[in-house]
């Protein structure tokens, strides 16, 4: 009990001194032995752990992790850095999540989930070379019989290659996914088929794209998976729009939005997949409305897509949303506003790290 009181006092005093007497705090800290510092940091971590249980908002997991690391309790610190990264990801604070994950892995957090998660964060940051390296490392250490994990990694590799414009590689990875999950996970199969449909469309194989899109919808409905259904409907809407069937395209895209909005609990909790599906459908719907001479409505829908997309923080896709908004504003005669969005799009596109070779496909993303 006495130790707990001392630890509580240490934490309170440290917080007080940090704000008002930084030089004194630093002098006192540096005069202590390493063993003494570790002891005090360990006690502080234990106090903060209890505070975090009572009120996570006022005692961030990263604070607990930092004290545990300074106390030399690396295994516990790794778990707390992981917890801090999860919180950051839920808030779409991707740069913070990356920093926390890096520390967790350095302190011994399990490599397989760590590498997969770190790769996903690097994707939304637009750091594609690093993301590929993380996913390939994860693939190398995944257990041979763990087909679900292998399918997840293959799908993530496909997504990066798709973003880079490597259509053949993206399709090869997606084909592996379908082989791994067919007959076992219809929802995941639907997502792979929908992504293959978009890749086929990019390669100019329109007939194959349409067939894959229909198969994706059938698989999603068989799985009763609203998220996969929303994705499949969005892809079919995109394909119908490019084929000139605007009525069917609008129906598909509005149905896709309806599916995403069937998940209010997910959207309220800030679930990335639900919001991501909504952004994709809104973006494609805005483009369709513009093509059918409904510019004002298109601007409203595009603004919603940009707001949600900016919240998610996917660097590459937010750049595309700014480009589409710029086009709509330019067509509406709002030249100055259009230029502001175009500059923001250029800044974000330029920040995407696609490797040493030029990747013009990075700059041509407009729909997904």
Coordinates of C-alpha atoms in Angstrom, one line a residue:
X1 CA 0.0 0.0 0.0
X2 CA 2.8 2.4 0.9
X3 CA 4.5 1.7 -2.4
X4 CA 1.3 2.5 -4.3
X5 CA 1.0 5.8 -2.4
X6 CA 4.6 6.7 -3.3
X7 CA 4.1 5.7 -6.9
X8 CA 0.9 7.8 -7.1
X9 CA 2.8 10.7 -5.6
X10 CA 5.7 10.2 -8.1
X11 CA 3.3 10.4 -11.0
X12 CA 1.5 13.4 -9.7
X13 CA 4.7 15.3 -8.9
X14 CA 6.2 14.4 -12.3
X15 CA 3.2 15.7 -14.1
X16 CA 3.3 18.9 -12.1
X17 CA 7.0 19.5 -12.6
X18 CA 6.8 18.7 -16.3
X19 CA 4.5 21.6 -16.7
X20 CA 6.1 24.2 -14.4
X21 CA 9.6 23.2 -13.5
X22 CA 11.1 21.4 -16.4
X23 CA 14.7 22.3 -15.6
X24 CA 14.3 21.1 -12.0
X25 CA 12.6 17.9 -13.1
X26 CA 15.4 17.2 -15.6
X27 CA 18.1 17.7 -13.0
X28 CA 16.4 15.5 -10.5
X29 CA 15.8 12.8 -13.1
X30 CA 19.4 12.8 -14.4
X31 CA 20.9 12.6 -10.9
X32 CA 19.1 9.4 -10.2
X33 CA 20.8 6.0 -10.9
X34 CA 19.6 3.9 -13.8
X35 CA 18.2 1.3 -11.3
X36 CA 16.3 4.1 -9.5
X37 CA 14.9 5.5 -12.7
X38 CA 13.7 2.1 -13.8
X39 CA 12.1 1.4 -10.4
X40 CA 10.2 4.7 -10.5
X41 CA 9.1 4.3 -14.1
X42 CA 7.9 0.8 -13.2
X43 CA 5.8 2.1 -10.3
X44 CA 4.5 5.0 -12.4
X45 CA 3.5 2.5 -15.2
X46 CA 1.6 0.4 -12.6
X47 CA -0.3 3.5 -11.4
X48 CA -1.0 4.7 -14.9
X49 CA -2.2 1.2 -15.8
X50 CA -4.9 1.4 -13.1
X51 CA -5.8 4.9 -14.2
X52 CA -6.1 3.7 -17.8
X53 CA -8.5 1.0 -16.7
X54 CA -10.7 3.6 -15.0
X55 CA -10.5 6.2 -17.7
X56 CA -8.5 5.4 -20.9
X57 CA -9.2 8.9 -22.3
X58 CA -7.2 10.7 -19.6
X59 CA -4.4 8.1 -19.4
X60 CA -3.3 7.1 -22.9
X61 CA -1.9 3.7 -23.6
X62 CA 1.2 5.3 -25.1
X63 CA 2.0 6.9 -21.7
X64 CA 1.8 3.6 -20.0
X65 CA 3.9 2.0 -22.7
X66 CA 6.6 4.7 -22.4
X67 CA 7.0 4.2 -18.7
X68 CA 7.2 0.4 -19.1
X69 CA 9.8 0.7 -21.8
X70 CA 11.9 3.0 -19.6
X71 CA 11.4 0.6 -16.7
X72 CA 13.0 -2.1 -18.9
X73 CA 9.8 -4.2 -18.9
X74 CA 10.0 -4.7 -22.7
X75 CA 7.4 -7.5 -23.1
X76 CA 4.8 -5.5 -21.3
X77 CA 5.8 -2.3 -23.1
X78 CA 5.4 -4.1 -26.5
X79 CA 1.8 -5.0 -25.6
X80 CA 1.0 -1.5 -24.5
X81 CA 2.6 0.1 -27.6
X82 CA 0.4 -2.3 -29.6
X83 CA -2.7 -1.2 -27.7
X84 CA -1.7 2.5 -28.3
X85 CA -1.4 1.7 -32.0
X86 CA -4.9 0.2 -32.0
X87 CA -6.3 3.3 -30.5
X88 CA -4.5 5.5 -33.0
X89 CA -5.8 3.3 -35.9
X90 CA -9.4 3.6 -34.6
X91 CA -8.9 7.4 -34.7
X92 CA -7.3 7.2 -38.2
X93 CA -4.1 8.8 -36.7
X94 CA -2.0 6.7 -39.0
X95 CA 1.4 8.4 -38.4
X96 CA 1.0 7.8 -34.7
X97 CA -0.1 4.2 -35.2
X98 CA 3.0 3.7 -37.4
X99 CA 5.3 5.0 -34.6
X100 CA 3.6 2.9 -31.9
X101 CA 3.7 -0.3 -34.0
X102 CA 7.4 0.2 -34.8
X103 CA 8.1 0.4 -31.1
X104 CA 6.0 -2.6 -30.3
X105 CA 7.8 -4.8 -32.9
X106 CA 11.2 -3.6 -31.8
X107 CA 10.3 -4.7 -28.2
X108 CA 9.3 -8.2 -29.2
X109 CA 5.6 -8.0 -30.2
X110 CA 4.7 -11.1 -32.3
X111 CA 6.0 -10.5 -35.8
X112 CA 3.2 -11.9 -38.0
X113 CA 0.3 -9.8 -36.7
X114 CA 2.7 -6.9 -36.2
X115 CA 4.0 -6.9 -39.8
X116 CA 0.5 -7.3 -41.3
X117 CA -0.9 -4.4 -39.3
X118 CA 2.2 -2.2 -40.0
X119 CA 1.9 -2.9 -43.7
X120 CA -1.8 -1.8 -43.6
X121 CA -0.9 1.5 -41.9
X122 CA 1.9 2.1 -44.5
X123 CA -0.6 1.6 -47.3
X124 CA -2.9 4.4 -46.1
X125 CA 0.1 6.6 -45.6
X126 CA 1.0 6.0 -49.3
X127 CA 4.3 4.3 -48.5
X128 CA 3.9 1.4 -50.9
X129 CA 7.5 0.2 -51.1
X130 CA 7.6 -0.3 -47.3
X131 CA 4.1 -1.8 -47.2
X132 CA 5.1 -4.4 -49.8
X133 CA 8.2 -5.3 -47.7
X134 CA 6.1 -5.8 -44.6
X135 CA 3.5 -7.9 -46.3
X136 CA 6.2 -10.0 -48.0
X137 CA 7.9 -10.5 -44.6
X138 CA 4.5 -11.6 -43.2
X139 CA 4.0 -14.0 -46.0
X140 CA 7.4 -15.6 -45.4
X141 CA 6.7 -16.2 -41.7
X142 CA 3.1 -17.3 -42.0
X143 CA 2.3 -20.9 -41.1
X144 CA 1.9 -23.0 -44.2
X145 CA -1.5 -24.4 -43.2
X146 CA -3.0 -21.1 -42.0
X147 CA -4.9 -20.5 -45.2
X148 CA -7.0 -17.6 -43.7
X149 CA -3.9 -15.6 -42.8
X150 CA -2.3 -16.4 -46.2
X151 CA -5.4 -15.3 -48.0
X152 CA -5.4 -12.0 -46.0
X153 CA -1.8 -11.3 -46.8
X154 CA -2.3 -12.1 -50.5
X155 CA -5.3 -9.8 -50.7
X156 CA -3.2 -7.0 -49.1
X157 CA -0.4 -7.5 -51.6
X158 CA -2.9 -7.4 -54.4
X159 CA -4.3 -4.1 -53.2
X160 CA -0.8 -2.5 -53.2
X161 CA 0.0 -3.8 -56.7
X162 CA -3.4 -2.6 -57.9
X163 CA -2.7 0.9 -56.5
X164 CA 0.7 0.9 -58.3
X165 CA -0.9 -0.1 -61.6
X166 CA 0.7 -3.6 -61.7
X167 CA -2.5 -5.2 -62.9
X168 CA -1.0 -8.6 -63.7
X169 CA 0.6 -9.0 -60.3
X170 CA -2.6 -7.8 -58.6
X171 CA -4.7 -10.3 -60.4
X172 CA -2.2 -13.1 -59.7
X173 CA -2.5 -12.4 -55.9
X174 CA -6.3 -12.2 -56.1
X175 CA -6.4 -15.5 -57.9
X176 CA -4.6 -17.1 -55.0
X177 CA -7.1 -15.5 -52.6
X178 CA -10.0 -17.0 -54.5
X179 CA -8.4 -20.4 -54.5
X180 CA -7.7 -20.3 -50.8
X181 CA -11.2 -19.2 -49.7
X182 CA -13.5 -20.6 -52.3
X183 CA -16.1 -22.8 -50.6
X184 CA -15.0 -21.7 -47.1
X185 CA -15.5 -17.9 -46.8
X186 CA -18.1 -16.5 -49.3
X187 CA -17.7 -13.0 -47.9
X188 CA -14.0 -12.9 -48.5
X189 CA -14.4 -14.6 -51.8
X190 CA -16.9 -11.8 -52.8
X191 CA -14.3 -9.1 -52.0
X192 CA -11.6 -10.9 -54.0
X193 CA -14.0 -11.3 -56.9
X194 CA -15.0 -7.6 -56.8
X195 CA -11.4 -6.5 -56.7
X196 CA -10.6 -8.9 -59.6
X197 CA -13.5 -7.2 -61.5
X198 CA -11.9 -3.8 -61.1
X199 CA -8.5 -5.1 -62.1
X200 CA -10.0 -6.7 -65.2
X201 CA -11.7 -3.4 -66.0
X202 CA -8.3 -1.6 -65.7
X203 CA -6.8 -4.1 -68.1
X204 CA -9.6 -3.5 -70.6
X205 CA -11.2 -7.0 -70.2
X206 CA -14.8 -5.6 -69.9
X207 CA -16.6 -8.9 -70.3
X208 CA -14.5 -10.6 -67.7
X209 CA -15.0 -7.6 -65.3
X210 CA -18.8 -7.8 -65.6
X211 CA -18.8 -11.6 -65.0
X212 CA -16.6 -11.2 -61.9
X213 CA -18.7 -8.4 -60.6
X214 CA -21.9 -10.5 -60.9
X215 CA -20.1 -13.4 -59.2
X216 CA -19.0 -11.1 -56.4
X217 CA -22.6 -9.9 -55.8
X218 CA -23.8 -13.5 -55.7
X219 CA -21.1 -14.5 -53.2
X220 CA -21.8 -11.5 -51.0
X221 CA -25.5 -12.2 -50.9
X222 CA -24.9 -15.9 -50.2
X223 CA -22.7 -14.8 -47.2
X224 CA -25.3 -12.2 -46.1
X225 CA -22.4 -9.8 -45.8
X226 CA -23.5 -6.2 -46.2
X227 CA -20.0 -4.9 -46.6
X228 CA -19.1 -7.3 -49.4
X229 CA -22.5 -6.6 -51.0
X230 CA -21.9 -2.9 -50.9
X231 CA -18.5 -3.4 -52.6
X232 CA -19.9 -5.7 -55.3
X233 CA -22.7 -3.2 -56.0
X234 CA -20.3 -0.3 -56.2
X235 CA -18.1 -2.2 -58.7
X236 CA -21.1 -3.1 -60.8
X237 CA -22.2 0.5 -60.8
X238 CA -18.8 1.6 -61.9
X239 CA -18.8 -0.9 -64.8
X240 CA -22.3 0.0 -65.8
X241 CA -21.3 3.7 -65.9
X242 CA -18.4 3.1 -68.1
X243 CA -20.6 0.9 -70.4
X244 CA -23.0 3.9 -70.8
X245 CA -25.9 2.3 -68.9
X246 CA -26.4 5.3 -66.6
X247 CA -29.7 4.1 -65.2
X248 CA -28.3 0.8 -64.0
X249 CA -25.2 2.5 -62.8
X250 CA -27.1 4.9 -60.6
X251 CA -29.3 2.0 -59.2
X252 CA -26.3 -0.1 -58.3
X253 CA -24.4 2.8 -56.7
X254 CA -27.4 4.0 -54.6
X255 CA -28.0 0.4 -53.5
X256 CA -24.3 0.2 -52.5
X257 CA -24.8 3.3 -50.4
X258 CA -27.9 1.8 -48.8
X259 CA -25.9 -1.3 -47.9
X260 CA -23.3 0.8 -46.1
X261 CA -25.9 2.7 -44.3
X262 CA -27.5 -0.5 -43.0
X263 CA -24.5 -0.6 -40.6
X264 CA -25.1 2.5 -38.4
X265 CA -23.4 0.8 -35.5
X266 CA -20.2 0.3 -37.5
X267 CA -20.3 3.8 -38.9
X268 CA -20.9 5.3 -35.5
X269 CA -17.9 3.4 -34.2
X270 CA -15.8 4.7 -37.0
X271 CA -15.3 1.4 -38.7
X272 CA -13.0 1.9 -41.7
X273 CA -14.4 -0.8 -44.0
X274 CA -18.0 0.7 -43.7
X275 CA -16.8 4.2 -44.3
X276 CA -14.4 3.1 -47.0
X277 CA -17.3 1.4 -48.9
X278 CA -19.4 4.6 -48.6
X279 CA -16.6 6.8 -49.9
X280 CA -16.1 4.6 -52.9
X281 CA -19.8 4.6 -53.8
X282 CA -20.2 8.3 -53.2
X283 CA -17.2 9.1 -55.4
X284 CA -18.5 7.0 -58.2
X285 CA -22.0 8.4 -57.8
X286 CA -20.7 12.0 -58.0
X287 CA -18.8 11.2 -61.2
X288 CA -22.0 9.6 -62.7
X289 CA -24.1 12.6 -61.7
X290 CA -21.7 15.0 -63.3
X291 CA -21.7 12.9 -66.5
X292 CA -25.5 13.1 -66.6
X293 CA -25.5 16.9 -66.3
X294 CA -26.5 17.1 -62.6
X295 CA -23.5 19.1 -61.5
X296 CA -24.9 20.7 -58.4
X297 CA -26.0 17.3 -57.0
X298 CA -22.6 15.9 -58.0
X299 CA -20.9 18.6 -56.0
X300 CA -22.9 17.8 -52.9
X301 CA -22.2 14.0 -53.2
X302 CA -18.5 14.7 -53.9
X303 CA -18.2 16.9 -50.8
X304 CA -19.6 14.1 -48.7
X305 CA -17.2 11.7 -50.2
X306 CA -14.3 14.0 -49.6
X307 CA -15.3 14.7 -46.0
X308 CA -15.5 10.9 -45.2
X309 CA -12.4 10.1 -47.2
X310 CA -10.4 12.8 -45.4
X311 CA -11.5 11.3 -42.1
X312 CA -10.2 7.9 -43.2
X313 CA -6.9 9.5 -44.3
X314 CA -6.0 7.2 -47.1
X315 CA -3.3 9.5 -48.8
X316 CA -3.7 8.2 -52.3
X317 CA -7.5 8.1 -52.4
X318 CA -7.9 11.5 -50.7
X319 CA -5.7 12.9 -53.5
X320 CA -8.1 11.4 -56.1
X321 CA -11.1 12.8 -54.2
X322 CA -9.5 16.3 -54.4
X323 CA -8.9 15.8 -58.1
X324 CA -12.5 14.9 -58.7
X325 CA -13.8 17.8 -56.6
X326 CA -11.5 20.1 -58.6
X327 CA -13.0 18.9 -61.9
X328 CA -16.5 19.5 -60.6
X329 CA -15.8 22.9 -59.3
X330 CA -14.0 23.9 -62.5
X331 CA -17.1 22.8 -64.5
X332 CA -19.3 24.9 -62.2
X333 CA -17.2 28.0 -62.9
X334 CA -15.5 28.1 -59.4
X335 CA -12.0 28.4 -60.7
X336 CA -10.3 29.5 -57.5
X337 CA -11.8 26.8 -55.4
X338 CA -11.0 24.2 -58.1
X339 CA -7.3 25.3 -58.1
X340 CA -7.1 24.9 -54.3
X341 CA -8.3 21.3 -54.5
X342 CA -6.0 20.7 -57.5
X343 CA -3.0 21.9 -55.5
X344 CA -3.9 19.7 -52.6
X345 CA -4.4 16.7 -54.9
X346 CA -0.9 17.3 -56.4
X347 CA 0.7 17.6 -53.0
X348 CA -0.8 14.3 -51.8
X349 CA -0.1 12.4 -55.1
X350 CA 3.5 13.6 -54.9
X351 CA 3.8 12.2 -51.3
X352 CA 2.9 8.7 -52.5
X353 CA 6.1 6.6 -52.4
X354 CA 5.8 4.2 -55.3
X355 CA 9.4 3.3 -55.6
X356 CA 12.3 4.3 -57.9
X357 CA 10.5 3.8 -61.2
X358 CA 8.0 6.4 -62.5
X359 CA 4.4 5.3 -61.9
X360 CA 2.0 7.5 -63.9
X361 CA -0.9 5.2 -62.8
X362 CA -0.5 6.8 -59.3
X363 CA -1.7 10.1 -60.7
X364 CA -4.6 8.7 -62.8
X365 CA -6.6 7.2 -59.9
X366 CA -10.2 8.5 -60.1
X367 CA -12.4 5.6 -59.2
X368 CA -12.3 2.4 -57.2

